[in-house]
Each structure stands twice: as structure tokens, then as C-alpha cells.
GROMACS .gro file of C-alpha atoms in nm:
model
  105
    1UNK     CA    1  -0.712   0.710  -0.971
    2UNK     CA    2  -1.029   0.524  -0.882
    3UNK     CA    3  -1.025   0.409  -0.471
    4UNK     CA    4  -1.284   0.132  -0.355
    5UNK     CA    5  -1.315   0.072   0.008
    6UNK     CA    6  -1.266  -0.284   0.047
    7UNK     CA    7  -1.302  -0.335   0.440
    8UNK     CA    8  -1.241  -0.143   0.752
    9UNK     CA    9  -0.980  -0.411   0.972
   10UNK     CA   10  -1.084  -0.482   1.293
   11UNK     CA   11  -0.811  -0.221   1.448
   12UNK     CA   12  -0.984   0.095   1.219
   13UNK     CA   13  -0.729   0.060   0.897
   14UNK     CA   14  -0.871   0.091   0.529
   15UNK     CA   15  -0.859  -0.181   0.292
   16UNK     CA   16  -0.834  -0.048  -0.030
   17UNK     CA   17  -0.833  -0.107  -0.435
   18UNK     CA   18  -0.641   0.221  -0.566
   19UNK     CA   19  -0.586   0.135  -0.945
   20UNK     CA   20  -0.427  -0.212  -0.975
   21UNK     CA   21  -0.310  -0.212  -0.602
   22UNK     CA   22  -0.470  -0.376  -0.300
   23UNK     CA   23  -0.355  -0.130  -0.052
   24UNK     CA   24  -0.354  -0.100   0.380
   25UNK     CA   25  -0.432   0.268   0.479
   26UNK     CA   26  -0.259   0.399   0.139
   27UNK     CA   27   0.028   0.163   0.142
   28UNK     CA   28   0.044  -0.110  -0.144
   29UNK     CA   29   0.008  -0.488   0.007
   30UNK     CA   30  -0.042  -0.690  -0.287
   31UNK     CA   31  -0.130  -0.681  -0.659
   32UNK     CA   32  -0.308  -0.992  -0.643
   33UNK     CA   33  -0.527  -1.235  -0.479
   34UNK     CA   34  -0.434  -1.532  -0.397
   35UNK     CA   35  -0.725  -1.845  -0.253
   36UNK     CA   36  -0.634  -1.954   0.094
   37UNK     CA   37  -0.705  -2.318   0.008
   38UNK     CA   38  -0.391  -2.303  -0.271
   39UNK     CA   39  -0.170  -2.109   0.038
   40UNK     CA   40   0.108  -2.301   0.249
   41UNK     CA   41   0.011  -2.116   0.526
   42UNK     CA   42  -0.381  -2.233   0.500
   43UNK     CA   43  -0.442  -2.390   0.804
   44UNK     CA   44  -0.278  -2.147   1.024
   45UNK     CA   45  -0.507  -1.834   0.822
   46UNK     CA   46  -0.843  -2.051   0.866
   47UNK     CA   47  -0.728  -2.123   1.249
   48UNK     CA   48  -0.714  -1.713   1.275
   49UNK     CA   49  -1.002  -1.647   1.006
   50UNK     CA   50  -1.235  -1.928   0.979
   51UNK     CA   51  -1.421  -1.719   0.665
   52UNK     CA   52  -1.138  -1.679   0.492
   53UNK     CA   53  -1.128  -1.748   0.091
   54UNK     CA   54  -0.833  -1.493  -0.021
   55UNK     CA   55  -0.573  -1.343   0.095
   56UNK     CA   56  -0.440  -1.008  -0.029
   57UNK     CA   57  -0.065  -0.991   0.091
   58UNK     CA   58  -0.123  -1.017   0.481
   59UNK     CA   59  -0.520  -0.945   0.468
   60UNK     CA   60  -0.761  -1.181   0.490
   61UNK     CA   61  -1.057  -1.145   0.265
   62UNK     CA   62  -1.401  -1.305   0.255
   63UNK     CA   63  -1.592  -1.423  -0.040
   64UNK     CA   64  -1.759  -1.122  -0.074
   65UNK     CA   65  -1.441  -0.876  -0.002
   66UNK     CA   66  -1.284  -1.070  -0.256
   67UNK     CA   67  -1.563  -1.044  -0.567
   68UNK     CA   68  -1.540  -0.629  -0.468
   69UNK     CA   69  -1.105  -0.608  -0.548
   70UNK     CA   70  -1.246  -0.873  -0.863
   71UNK     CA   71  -1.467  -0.608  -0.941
   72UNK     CA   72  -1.235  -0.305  -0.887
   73UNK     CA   73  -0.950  -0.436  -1.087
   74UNK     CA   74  -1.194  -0.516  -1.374
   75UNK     CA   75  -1.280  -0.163  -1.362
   76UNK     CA   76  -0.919  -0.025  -1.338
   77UNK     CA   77  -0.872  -0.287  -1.610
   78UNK     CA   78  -1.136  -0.095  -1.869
   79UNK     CA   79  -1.005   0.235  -1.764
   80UNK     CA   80  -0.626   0.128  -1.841
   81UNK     CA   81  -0.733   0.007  -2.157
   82UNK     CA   82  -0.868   0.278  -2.260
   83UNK     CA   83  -0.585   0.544  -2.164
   84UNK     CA   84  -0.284   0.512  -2.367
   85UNK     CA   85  -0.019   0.693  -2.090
   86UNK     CA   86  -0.199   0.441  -1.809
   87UNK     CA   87  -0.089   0.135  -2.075
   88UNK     CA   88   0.290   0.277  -2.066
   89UNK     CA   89   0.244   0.361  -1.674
   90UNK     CA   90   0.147  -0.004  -1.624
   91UNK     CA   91   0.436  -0.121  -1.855
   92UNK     CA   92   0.668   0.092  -1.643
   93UNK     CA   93   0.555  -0.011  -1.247
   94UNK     CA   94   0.584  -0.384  -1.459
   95UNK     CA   95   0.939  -0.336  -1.518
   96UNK     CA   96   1.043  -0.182  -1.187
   97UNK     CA   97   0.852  -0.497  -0.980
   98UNK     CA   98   1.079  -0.700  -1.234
   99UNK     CA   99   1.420  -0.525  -1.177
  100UNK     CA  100   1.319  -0.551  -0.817
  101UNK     CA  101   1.270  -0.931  -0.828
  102UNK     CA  102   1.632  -0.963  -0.963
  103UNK     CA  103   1.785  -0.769  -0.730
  104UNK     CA  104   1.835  -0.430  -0.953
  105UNK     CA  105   1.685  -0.117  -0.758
   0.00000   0.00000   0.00000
């Protein structure tokens, strides 16, 4: 599976895009993007990161970190697409996250 270096954090930790995953030094964070101007917590994340557009979980992201996951998941996007057993992988990791939500492990 494709990685794409993201950002280095200021403490030395990768910020990556592994497949569909934004991931912290290997660990998944978040499967999506989300602007900081549409987060409840926006003034507080601008206060701490004054260049912040997204966040990604409990990154921060700038404008131009952000267009690089775009750009990644577009790519991990095509390559799904094009792979039958990624399409039933992706329906699978969908089902788990939604058995998780409603409290079935």
C-alpha cells in the first residue's frame, strides 16, 4: 500500500497517507479531513495554529498539507477502483468502523 509523507510534527513523528488512512507514525488518526473553520473547537486550534485550514483527527494541517492527503486519497481512490479484492477490503474496514459505531466489536 502506497505511503505519502504528509509532514514531519514538530516533536519528529510522521504524518502519513497509507491507503485511505491519515496516519501518526503508523497509527490510523483519521479517515478524513475536516476544515477548521466548520470545527467547534476552531478558535482554540487557530489560537495554537494560526495556519491552520484542516484538521486530520488531532493534526493540524495547512493548506498545502491538506491538497497532498487530497491528492493521496485520489490516488488510493484510482488504485481501489481498479483492484477488485481492495473494493471488498474497503467494503469490509466499512463495516467494521460501522459495527464499531454501534457498539458491536
Amino acid at each position: 500500500m502506497a505511503r505519502t509523507l504528509v509532514k514531519t510534527t514538530q516533536d519528529g513523528r510522521k504524518v502519513e497517507v497509507i491507503g485511505l488512512a491519515i496516519c501518526l507514525e503508523g497509527e490510523l488518526e483519521a479517515f478524513e479531513l475536516v476544515e477548521v473553520k466548520l470545527h467547534p473547537n476552531r478558535r482554540k486550534i487557530w489560537e495554537a495554529a494560526p495556519d491552520a485550514t484542516h484538521m486530520a483527527g488531532r493534526i493540524t494541517l495547512t493548506k498545502e498539507e491538506a491538497a497532498i492527503v487530497e491528492s493521496a486519497f485520489a490516488a488510493a481512490q484510482a488504485d481501489i477502483l481498479a483492484n477488485p479484492a481492495a473494493i471488498n477490503e474497503r467494503f469490509r474496514i466499512a463495516a467494521m468502523w460501522k459495527a464499531r459505531e454501534q457498539g458491536i466489536e
